[in-house]
Short mmCIF file of C-alpha atoms in Angstrom, two decimals:
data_model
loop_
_atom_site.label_atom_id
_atom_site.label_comp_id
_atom_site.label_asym_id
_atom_site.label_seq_id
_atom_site.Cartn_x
_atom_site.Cartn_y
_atom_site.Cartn_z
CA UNK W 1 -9.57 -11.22 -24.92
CA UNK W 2 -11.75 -12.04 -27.48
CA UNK W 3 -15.27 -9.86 -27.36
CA UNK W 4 -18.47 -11.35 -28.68
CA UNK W 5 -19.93 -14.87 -28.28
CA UNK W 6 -17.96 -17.70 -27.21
CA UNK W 7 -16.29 -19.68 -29.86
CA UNK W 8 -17.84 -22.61 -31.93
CA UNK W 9 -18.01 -25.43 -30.01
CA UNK W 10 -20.88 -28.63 -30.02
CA UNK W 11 -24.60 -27.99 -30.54
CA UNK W 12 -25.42 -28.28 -26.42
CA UNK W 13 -22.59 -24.74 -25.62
CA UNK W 14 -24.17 -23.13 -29.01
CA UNK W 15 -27.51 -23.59 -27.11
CA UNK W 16 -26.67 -22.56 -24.07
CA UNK W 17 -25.06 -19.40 -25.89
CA UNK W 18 -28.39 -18.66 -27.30
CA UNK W 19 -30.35 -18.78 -24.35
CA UNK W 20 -27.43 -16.51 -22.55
CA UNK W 21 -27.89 -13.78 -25.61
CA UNK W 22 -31.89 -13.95 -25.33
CA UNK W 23 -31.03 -13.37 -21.52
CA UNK W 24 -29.28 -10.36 -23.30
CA UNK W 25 -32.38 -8.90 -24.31
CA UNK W 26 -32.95 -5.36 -23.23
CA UNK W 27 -36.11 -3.77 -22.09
CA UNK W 28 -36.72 -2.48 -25.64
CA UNK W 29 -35.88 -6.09 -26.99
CA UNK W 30 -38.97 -7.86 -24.28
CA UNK W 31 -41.14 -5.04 -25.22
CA UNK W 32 -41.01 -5.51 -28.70
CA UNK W 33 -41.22 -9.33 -28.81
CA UNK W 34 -43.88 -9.29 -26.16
CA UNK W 35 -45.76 -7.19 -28.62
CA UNK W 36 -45.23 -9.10 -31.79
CA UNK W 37 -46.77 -12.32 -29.95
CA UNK W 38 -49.38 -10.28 -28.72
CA UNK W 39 -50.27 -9.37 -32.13
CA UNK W 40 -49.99 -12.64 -33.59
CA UNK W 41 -52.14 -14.17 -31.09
CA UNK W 42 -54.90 -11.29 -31.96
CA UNK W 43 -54.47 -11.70 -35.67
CA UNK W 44 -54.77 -15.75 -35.32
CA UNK W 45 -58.40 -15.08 -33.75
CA UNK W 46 -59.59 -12.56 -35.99
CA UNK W 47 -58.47 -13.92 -38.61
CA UNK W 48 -56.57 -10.69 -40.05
CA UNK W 49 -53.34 -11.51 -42.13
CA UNK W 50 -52.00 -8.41 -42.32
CA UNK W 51 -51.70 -7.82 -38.69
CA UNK W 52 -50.21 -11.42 -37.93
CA UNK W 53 -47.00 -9.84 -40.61
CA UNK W 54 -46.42 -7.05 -38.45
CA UNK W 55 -46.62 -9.41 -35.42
CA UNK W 56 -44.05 -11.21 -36.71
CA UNK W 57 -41.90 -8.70 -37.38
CA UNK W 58 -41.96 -7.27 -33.99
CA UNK W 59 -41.35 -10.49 -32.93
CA UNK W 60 -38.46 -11.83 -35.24
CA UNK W 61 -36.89 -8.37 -34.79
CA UNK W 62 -35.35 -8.99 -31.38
CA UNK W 63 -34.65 -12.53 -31.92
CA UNK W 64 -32.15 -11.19 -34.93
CA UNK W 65 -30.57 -8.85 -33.31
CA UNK W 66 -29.52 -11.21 -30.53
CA UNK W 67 -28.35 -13.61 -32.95
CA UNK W 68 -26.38 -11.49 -34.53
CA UNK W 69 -24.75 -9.93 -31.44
CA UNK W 70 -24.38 -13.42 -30.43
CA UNK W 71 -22.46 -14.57 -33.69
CA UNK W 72 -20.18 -11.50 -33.75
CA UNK W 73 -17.05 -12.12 -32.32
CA UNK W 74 -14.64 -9.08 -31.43
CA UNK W 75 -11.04 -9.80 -31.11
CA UNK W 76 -10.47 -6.93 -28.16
CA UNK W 77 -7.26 -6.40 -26.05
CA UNK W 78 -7.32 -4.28 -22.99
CA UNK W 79 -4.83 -3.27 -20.78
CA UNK W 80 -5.02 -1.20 -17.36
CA UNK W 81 -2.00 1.33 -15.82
CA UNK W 82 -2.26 3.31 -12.62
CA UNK W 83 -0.64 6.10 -12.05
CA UNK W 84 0.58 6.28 -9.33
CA UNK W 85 -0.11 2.52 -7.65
CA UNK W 86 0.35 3.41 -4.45
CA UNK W 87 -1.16 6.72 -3.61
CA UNK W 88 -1.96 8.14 0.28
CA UNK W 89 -5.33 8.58 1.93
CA UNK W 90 -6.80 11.19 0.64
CA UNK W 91 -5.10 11.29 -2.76
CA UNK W 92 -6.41 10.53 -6.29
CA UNK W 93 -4.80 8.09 -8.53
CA UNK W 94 -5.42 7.91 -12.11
CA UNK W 95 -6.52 4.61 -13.65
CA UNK W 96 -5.91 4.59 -17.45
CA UNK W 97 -7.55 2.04 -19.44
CA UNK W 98 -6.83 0.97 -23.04
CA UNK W 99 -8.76 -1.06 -25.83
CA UNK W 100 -6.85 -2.41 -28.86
CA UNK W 101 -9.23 -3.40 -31.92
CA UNK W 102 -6.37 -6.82 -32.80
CA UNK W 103 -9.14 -7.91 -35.26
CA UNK W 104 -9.86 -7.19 -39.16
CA UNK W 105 -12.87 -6.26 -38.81
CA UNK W 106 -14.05 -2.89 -37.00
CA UNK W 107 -16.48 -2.63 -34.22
CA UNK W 108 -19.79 -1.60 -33.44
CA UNK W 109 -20.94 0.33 -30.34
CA UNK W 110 -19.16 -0.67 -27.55
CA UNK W 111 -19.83 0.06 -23.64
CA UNK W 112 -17.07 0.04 -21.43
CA UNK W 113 -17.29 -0.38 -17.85
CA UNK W 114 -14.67 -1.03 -14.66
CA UNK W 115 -15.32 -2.45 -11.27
CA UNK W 116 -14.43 -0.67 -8.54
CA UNK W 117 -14.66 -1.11 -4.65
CA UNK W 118 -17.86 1.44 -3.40
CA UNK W 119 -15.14 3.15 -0.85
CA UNK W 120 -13.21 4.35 -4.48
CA UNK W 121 -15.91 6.00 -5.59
CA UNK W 122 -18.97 5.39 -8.39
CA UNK W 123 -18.31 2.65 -11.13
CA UNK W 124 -16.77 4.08 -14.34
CA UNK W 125 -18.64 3.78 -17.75
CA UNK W 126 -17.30 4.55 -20.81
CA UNK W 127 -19.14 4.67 -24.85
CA UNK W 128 -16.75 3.77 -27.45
CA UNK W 129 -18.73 4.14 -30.68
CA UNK W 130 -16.66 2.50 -33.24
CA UNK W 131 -12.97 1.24 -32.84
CA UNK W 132 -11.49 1.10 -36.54
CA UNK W 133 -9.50 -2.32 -37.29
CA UNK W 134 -6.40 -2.12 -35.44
CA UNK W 135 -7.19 0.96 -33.92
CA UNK W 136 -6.81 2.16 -30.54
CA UNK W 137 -9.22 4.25 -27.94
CA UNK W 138 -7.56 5.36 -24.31
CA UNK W 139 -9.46 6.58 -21.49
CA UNK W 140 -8.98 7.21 -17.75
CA UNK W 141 -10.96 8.22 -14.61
CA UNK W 142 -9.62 8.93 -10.71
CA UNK W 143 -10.16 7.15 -7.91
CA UNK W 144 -9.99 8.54 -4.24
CA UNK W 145 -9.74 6.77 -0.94
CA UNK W 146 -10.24 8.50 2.58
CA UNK W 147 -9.10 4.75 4.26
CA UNK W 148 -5.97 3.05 3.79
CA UNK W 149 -6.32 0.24 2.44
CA UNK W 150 -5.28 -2.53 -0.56
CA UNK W 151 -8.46 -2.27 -3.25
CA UNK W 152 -8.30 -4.08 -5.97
CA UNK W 153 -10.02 -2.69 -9.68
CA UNK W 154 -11.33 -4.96 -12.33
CA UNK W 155 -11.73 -6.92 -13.94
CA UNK W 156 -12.66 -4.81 -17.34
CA UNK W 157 -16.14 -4.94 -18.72
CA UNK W 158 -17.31 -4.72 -22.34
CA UNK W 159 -20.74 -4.55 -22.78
CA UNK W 160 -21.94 -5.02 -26.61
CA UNK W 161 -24.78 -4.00 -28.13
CA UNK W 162 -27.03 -4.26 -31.18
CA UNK W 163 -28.18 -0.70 -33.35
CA UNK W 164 -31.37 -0.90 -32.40
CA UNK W 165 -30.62 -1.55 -28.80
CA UNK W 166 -32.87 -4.59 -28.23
CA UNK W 167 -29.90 -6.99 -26.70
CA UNK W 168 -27.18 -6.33 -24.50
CA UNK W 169 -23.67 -8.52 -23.71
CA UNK W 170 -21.04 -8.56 -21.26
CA UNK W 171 -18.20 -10.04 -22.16
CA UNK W 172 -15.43 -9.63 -19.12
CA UNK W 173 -11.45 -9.75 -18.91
CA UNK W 174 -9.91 -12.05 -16.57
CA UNK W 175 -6.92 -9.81 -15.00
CA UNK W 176 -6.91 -7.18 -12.31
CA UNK W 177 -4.69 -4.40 -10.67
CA UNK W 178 -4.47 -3.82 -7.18
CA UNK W 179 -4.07 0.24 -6.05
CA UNK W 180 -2.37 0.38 -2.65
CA UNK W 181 -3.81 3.45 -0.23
CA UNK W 182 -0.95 3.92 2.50
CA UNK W 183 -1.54 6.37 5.18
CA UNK W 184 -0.97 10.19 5.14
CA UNK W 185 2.64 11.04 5.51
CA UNK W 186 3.20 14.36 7.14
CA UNK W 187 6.39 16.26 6.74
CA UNK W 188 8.87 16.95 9.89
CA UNK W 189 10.92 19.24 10.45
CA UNK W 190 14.72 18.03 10.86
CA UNK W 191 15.27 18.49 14.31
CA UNK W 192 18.60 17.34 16.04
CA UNK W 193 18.01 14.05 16.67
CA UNK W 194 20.38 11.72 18.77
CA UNK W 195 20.63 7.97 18.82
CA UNK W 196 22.91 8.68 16.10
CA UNK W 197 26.44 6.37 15.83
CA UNK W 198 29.43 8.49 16.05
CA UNK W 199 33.13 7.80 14.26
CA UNK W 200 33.52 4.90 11.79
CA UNK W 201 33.79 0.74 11.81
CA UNK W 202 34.84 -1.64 9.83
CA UNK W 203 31.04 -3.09 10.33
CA UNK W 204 30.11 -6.32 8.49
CA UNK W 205 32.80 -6.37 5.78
CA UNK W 206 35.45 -5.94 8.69
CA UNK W 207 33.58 -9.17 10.22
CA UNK W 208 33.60 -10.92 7.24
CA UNK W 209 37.41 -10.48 6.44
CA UNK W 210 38.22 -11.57 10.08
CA UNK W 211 36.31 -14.55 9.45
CA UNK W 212 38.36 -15.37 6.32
CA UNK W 213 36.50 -14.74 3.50
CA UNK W 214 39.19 -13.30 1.79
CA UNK W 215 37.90 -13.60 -1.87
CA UNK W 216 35.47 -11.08 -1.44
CA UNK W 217 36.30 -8.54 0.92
CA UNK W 218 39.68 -7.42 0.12
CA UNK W 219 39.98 -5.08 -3.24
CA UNK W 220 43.23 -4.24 -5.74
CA UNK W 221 46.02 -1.72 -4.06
CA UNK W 222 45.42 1.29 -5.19
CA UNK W 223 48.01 4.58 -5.13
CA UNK W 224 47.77 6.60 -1.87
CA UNK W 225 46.46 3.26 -0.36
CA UNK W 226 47.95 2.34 3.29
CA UNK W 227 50.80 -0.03 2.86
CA UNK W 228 49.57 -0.86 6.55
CA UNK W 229 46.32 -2.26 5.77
CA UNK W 230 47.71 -4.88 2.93
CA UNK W 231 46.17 -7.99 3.48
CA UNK W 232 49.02 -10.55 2.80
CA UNK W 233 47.33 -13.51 2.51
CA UNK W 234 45.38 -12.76 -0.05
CA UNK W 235 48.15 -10.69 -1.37
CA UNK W 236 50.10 -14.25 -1.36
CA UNK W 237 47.21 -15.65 -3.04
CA UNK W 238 46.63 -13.43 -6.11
CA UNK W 239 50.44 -12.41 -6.66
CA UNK W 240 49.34 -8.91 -6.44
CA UNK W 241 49.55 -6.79 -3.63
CA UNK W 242 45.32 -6.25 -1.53
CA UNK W 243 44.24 -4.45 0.89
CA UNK W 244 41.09 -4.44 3.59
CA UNK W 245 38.39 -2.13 2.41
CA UNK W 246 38.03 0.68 4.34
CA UNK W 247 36.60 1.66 7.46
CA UNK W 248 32.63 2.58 6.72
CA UNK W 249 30.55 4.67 8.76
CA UNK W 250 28.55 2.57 11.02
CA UNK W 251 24.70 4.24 9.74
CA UNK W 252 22.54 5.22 13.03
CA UNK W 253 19.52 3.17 14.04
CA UNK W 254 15.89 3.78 15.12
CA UNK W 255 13.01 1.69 15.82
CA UNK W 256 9.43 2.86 15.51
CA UNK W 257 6.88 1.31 17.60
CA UNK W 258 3.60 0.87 16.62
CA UNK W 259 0.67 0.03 19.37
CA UNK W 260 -1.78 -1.76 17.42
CA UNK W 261 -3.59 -3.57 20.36
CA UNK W 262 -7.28 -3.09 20.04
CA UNK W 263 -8.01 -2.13 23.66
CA UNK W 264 -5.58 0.35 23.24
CA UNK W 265 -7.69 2.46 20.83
CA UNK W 266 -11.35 3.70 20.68
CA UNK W 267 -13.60 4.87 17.58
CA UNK W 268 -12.86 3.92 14.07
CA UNK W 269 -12.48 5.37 10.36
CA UNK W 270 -10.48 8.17 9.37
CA UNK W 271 -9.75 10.59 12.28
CA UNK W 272 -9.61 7.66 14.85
CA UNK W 273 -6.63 8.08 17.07
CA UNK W 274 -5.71 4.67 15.75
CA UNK W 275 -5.42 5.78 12.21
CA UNK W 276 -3.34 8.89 14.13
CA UNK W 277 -1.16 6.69 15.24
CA UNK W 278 -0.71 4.93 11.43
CA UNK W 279 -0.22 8.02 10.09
CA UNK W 280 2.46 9.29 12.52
CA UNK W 281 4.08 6.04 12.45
CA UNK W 282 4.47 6.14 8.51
CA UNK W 283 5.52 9.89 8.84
CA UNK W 284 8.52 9.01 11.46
CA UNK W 285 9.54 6.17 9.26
CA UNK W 286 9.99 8.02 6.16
CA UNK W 287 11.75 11.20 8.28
CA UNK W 288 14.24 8.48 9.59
CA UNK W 289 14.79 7.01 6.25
CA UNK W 290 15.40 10.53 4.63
CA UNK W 291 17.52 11.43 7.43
CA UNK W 292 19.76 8.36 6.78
CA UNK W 293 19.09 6.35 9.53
CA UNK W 294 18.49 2.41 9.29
CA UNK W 295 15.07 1.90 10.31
CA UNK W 296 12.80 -1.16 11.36
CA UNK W 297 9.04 -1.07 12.24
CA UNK W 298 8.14 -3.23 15.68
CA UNK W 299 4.74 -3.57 16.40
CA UNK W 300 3.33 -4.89 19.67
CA UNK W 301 2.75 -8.55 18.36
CA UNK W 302 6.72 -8.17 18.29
CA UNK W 303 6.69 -8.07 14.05
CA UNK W 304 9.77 -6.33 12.57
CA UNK W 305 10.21 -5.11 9.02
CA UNK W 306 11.45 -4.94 6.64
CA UNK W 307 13.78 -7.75 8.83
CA UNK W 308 16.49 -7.56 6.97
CA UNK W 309 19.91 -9.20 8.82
CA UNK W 310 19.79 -10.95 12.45
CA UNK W 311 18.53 -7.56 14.17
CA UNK W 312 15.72 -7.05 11.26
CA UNK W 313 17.04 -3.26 10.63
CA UNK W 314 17.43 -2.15 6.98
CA UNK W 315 20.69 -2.52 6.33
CA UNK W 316 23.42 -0.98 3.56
CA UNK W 317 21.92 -3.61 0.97
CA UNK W 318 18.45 -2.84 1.23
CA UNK W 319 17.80 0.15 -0.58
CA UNK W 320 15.83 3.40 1.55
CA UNK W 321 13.12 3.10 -1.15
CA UNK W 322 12.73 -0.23 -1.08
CA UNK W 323 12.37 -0.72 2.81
CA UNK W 324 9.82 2.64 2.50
CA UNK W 325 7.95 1.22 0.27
CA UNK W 326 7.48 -2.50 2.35
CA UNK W 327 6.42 -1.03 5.49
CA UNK W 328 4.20 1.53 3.79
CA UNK W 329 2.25 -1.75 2.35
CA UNK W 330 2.16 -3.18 5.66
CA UNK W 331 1.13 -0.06 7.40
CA UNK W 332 -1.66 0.42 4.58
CA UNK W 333 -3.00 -3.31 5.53
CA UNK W 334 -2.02 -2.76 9.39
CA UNK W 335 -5.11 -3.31 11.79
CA UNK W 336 -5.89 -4.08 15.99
CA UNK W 337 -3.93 -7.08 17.03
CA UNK W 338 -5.73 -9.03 19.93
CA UNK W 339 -2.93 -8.90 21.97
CA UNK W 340 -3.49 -6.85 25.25
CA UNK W 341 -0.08 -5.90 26.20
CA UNK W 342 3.47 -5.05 25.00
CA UNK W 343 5.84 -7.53 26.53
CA UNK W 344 6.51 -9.30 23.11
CA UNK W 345 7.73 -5.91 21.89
CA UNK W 346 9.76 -5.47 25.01
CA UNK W 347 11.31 -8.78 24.22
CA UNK W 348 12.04 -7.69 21.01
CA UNK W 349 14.25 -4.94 22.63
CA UNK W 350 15.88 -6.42 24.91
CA UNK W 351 18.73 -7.26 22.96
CA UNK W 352 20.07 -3.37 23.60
CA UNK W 353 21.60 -0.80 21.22
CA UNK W 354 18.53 0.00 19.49
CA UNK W 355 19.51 4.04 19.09
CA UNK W 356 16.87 5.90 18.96
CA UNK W 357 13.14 4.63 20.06
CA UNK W 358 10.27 6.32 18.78
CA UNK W 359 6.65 5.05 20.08
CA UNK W 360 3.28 5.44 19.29
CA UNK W 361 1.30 4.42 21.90
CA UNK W 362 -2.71 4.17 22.63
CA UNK W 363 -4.09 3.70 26.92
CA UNK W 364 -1.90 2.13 28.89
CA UNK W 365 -2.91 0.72 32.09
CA UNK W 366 -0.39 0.57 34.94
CA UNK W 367 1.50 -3.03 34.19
CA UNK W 368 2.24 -1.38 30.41
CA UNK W 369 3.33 1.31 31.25
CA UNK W 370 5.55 -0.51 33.53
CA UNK W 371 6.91 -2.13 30.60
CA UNK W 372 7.25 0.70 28.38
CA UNK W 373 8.79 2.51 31.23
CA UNK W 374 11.49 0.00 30.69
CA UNK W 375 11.94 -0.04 26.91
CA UNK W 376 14.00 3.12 27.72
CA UNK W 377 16.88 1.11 29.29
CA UNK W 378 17.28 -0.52 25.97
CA UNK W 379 17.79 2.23 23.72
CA UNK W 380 20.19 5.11 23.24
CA UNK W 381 16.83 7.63 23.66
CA UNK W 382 13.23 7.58 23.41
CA UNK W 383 10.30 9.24 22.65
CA UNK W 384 6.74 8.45 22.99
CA UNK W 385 3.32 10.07 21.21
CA UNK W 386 0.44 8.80 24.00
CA UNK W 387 -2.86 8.65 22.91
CA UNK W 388 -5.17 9.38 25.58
CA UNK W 389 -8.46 7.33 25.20
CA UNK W 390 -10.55 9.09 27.06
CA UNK W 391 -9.33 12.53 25.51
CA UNK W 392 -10.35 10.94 21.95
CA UNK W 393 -13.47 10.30 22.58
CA UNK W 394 -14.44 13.65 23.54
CA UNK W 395 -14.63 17.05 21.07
CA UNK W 396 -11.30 17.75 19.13
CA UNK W 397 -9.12 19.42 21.64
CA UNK W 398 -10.32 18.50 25.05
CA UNK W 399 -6.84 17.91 27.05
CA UNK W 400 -5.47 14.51 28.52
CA UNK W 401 -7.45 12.98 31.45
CA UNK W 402 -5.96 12.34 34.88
CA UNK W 403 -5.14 8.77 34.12
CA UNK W 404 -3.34 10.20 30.71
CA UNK W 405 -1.41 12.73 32.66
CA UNK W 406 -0.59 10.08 35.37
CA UNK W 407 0.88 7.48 32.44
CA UNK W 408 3.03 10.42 30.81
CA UNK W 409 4.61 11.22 34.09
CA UNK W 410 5.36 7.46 34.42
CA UNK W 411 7.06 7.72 31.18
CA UNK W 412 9.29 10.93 31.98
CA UNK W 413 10.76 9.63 35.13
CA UNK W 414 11.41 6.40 33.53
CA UNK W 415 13.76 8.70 30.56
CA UNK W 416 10.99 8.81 27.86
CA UNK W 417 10.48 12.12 25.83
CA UNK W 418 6.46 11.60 26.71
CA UNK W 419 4.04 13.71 25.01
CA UNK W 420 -0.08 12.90 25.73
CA UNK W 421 -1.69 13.92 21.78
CA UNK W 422 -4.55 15.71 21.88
CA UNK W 423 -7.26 14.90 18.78
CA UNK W 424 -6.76 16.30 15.67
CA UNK W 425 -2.91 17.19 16.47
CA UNK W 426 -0.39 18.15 14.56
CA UNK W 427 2.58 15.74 14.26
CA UNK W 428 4.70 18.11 13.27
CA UNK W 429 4.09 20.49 16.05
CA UNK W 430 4.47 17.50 18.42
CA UNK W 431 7.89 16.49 17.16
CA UNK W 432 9.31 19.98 17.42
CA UNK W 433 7.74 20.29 21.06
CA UNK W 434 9.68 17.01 21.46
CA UNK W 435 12.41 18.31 20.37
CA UNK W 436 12.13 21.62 22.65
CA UNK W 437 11.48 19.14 25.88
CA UNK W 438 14.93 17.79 25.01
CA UNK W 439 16.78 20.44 25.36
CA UNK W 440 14.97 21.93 28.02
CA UNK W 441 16.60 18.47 29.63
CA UNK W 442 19.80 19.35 29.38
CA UNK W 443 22.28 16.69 28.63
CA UNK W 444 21.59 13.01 27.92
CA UNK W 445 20.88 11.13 30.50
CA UNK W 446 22.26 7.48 30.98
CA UNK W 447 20.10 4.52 30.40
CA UNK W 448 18.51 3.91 33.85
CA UNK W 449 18.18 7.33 34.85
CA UNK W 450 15.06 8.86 35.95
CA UNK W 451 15.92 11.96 33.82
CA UNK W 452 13.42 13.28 30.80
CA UNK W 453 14.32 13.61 27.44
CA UNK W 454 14.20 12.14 24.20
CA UNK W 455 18.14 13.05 23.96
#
């Protein structure tokens, strides 16, 4: 970016320039060339010479200095780097800016300045007093975010002025970052968790070579190999003797449902049971991934990420990190669908052999809970975190209402782990009471059964 006026161009832009650097003029500047016409208009009727000089000079002063600032042209390069760009609520991130002098010449005082949303906090403003030719001046300042959110910051602002301060510029870069605030991520505790697959399968490579695509599955023999599982046609083909790859671990699955329907939550900003829900949603999914499960997030509009594949798990080729770090964007961005019930997330299950089912829910009136009552016949085991309404809207700890109560019953008979959450819980305490309700069960029940547990 180059810093100063604009470059020379025809009579009509140098004009316009002019008038934008007299817009320039500071407080100072007005004052002073307010008072030099002032003076010269006295010294006109009074006839007095000397006093129409110093008019003069107060008024050609100002007009110099904007010239000036208007014909110096700084050749600036600035560059922004957060660390880290995606930071959770309630965490600062470091924003590190950088000017590069790229010019021959060095420059004068320069004012340095980055836009930020208000929720970040206060606008930064930096002094850089003189940047040497082809020198270099770093800064940085935090930013802090209490909502989730996707803010962007910039663009970069130099603001140029004159030694005597009567005229300002603001000369602006065109790029901008964007600093991603997911929600809070709370740590569980590893808990015995079923819904897990047991014993091995040849999974999607064993598909693949049934199908024929023998070029890529099979692999060299190899010593100690199984002279049972040569595969001879490709063996024929190559003149070499290959085998099948072996039998991989088929990698446990859970879905985590997010209730996102608007008349399903009450209250807004940080502590809202809605932004609960967010945060235990975000927390499950990044237990699940550590735990080496393959994980998908379902909302109630019946969205499922990261999608990856027919069944929209993530799979062996999408990395842990990688699927983390999309649903922690969406989850940062996530807000109230207008849907008013779950049936397009129910839909989304019915296909079956989901392994474990983990729900966030907010009120459900009797034909939802209906419907979550039978999500549990499509999964291995579920468990459900009910926000009561009612209980949120009173003082932090008031208990479930009757109607709450009444929906988490509904949920145990139907085989859900249900557990109502009380404001300002504690996930982690929730998830090992979960896991205590489980094996207060007993065994497992079969899908159908009227049985609770979230085994």
């Amino acid at each position: 970016m180059t810093a100063g006026g604009p470059p020379a161009g025809p009579a009509d832009d140098d004009r316009g320039g002019l008038r934008t650097a007299l817009a320039g003029l500071t407080t100072r500047g007005r004052s002073f060339l307010a008072a030099g016409v002032a003076a010269a208009i006295c010294a006109y009727v009074l006839g007095q010479g000397d006093l129409l000089r110093v008019g003069l000079l107060l008024a050609v002063l100002p007009l110099v200095c904007a010239t000036v600032l208007f014909r110096t042209r700084y050749r600036v390069a600035g560059s922004r780097r957060l660390s880290p760009a995606r930071v959770p609520a309630g965490s600062e991130a470091r924003v590190h800016l950088r000017m590069d002098n790229v010019s021959r010449l060095p420059t004068g005082l320069l004012m340095l300045q980055d836009r930020v949303p208000y929720v970040l906090g206060p606008r930064p403003r930096f002094v850089l007093d003189r940047v040497e030719a082809g020198g270099r001046r770093e800064v940085s300042y935090r930013v802090r975010s209490d909502l989730r959110g996707r803010y962007p910051l910039g663009p970069l602002q130099l603001r140029l002025t004159d030694p005597f301060g009567m005229c300002e510029l603001t000369r602006s870069f065109s790029t901008y970052d964007t600093l991603t605030v997911i929600p809070r991520v709370e740590a569980l505790p590893p808990v015995r968790l079923t819904g897990e697959a047991k014993g091995y399968g040849d999974g999607r490579n064993r598909s693949l070579a049934l199908a024929g695509e023998d070029d890529v599955i099979p692999r060299g023999y190899r010593h100690g190999d199984d002279l049972r599982r040569v595969h001879w046609r490709s063996t024929a083909r190559y003149g070499e003797l290959m085998v099948r790859r072996e039998e991989q671990p088929q990698r446990p699955r859970c879905t985590v449902l997010l209730d996102t329907r608007g008349v399903g939550f009450r209250g807004a900003g940080p502590d809202s049971a809605f932004e609960w829900a967010v945060s235990g949603t975000a927390s499950a999914l990044v237990h699940m991934l550590e735990r080496g499960f393959s994980v998908r997030l379902l909302t109630d509009t019946g969205t499922s990420l990261p999608g990856e594949g027919p069944d929209g798990f993530a799979g062996a080729s999408h990395e842990s990190a990688d699927a983390a770090g999309l649903m922690m964007d969406t989850l940062a961005v996530i807000d109230h669908s207008d849907g008013t019930d779950l049936s397009r997330a129910y839909d989304v299950l019915r296909g079956g052999n989901e392994g474990l089912l983990v729900a966030f829910l907010g009120d459900l009136g009797d034909e939802q809970a209906t419907v979550v009552a039978k999500m549990r016949q499509r999964s291995g085991s579920a468990v459900a975190f009910v926000l009561d309404g009612d209980a949120w809207a009173q003082a932090p700890g008031a208990g479930p209402s009757d109607a709450g109560e009444a929906r988490v019953r509904m949920l145990r008979e139907a085989g859900w782990t249900a557990l109502p959450v009380a404001p300002g819980a504690s996930l982690e305490a929730l998830w090992r009471q979960a896991d205590h309700a489980r094996t207060s069960a007993g065994p497992a029940p079969a899908a159908g059964t009227t049985t609770g547990g979230w085994a």
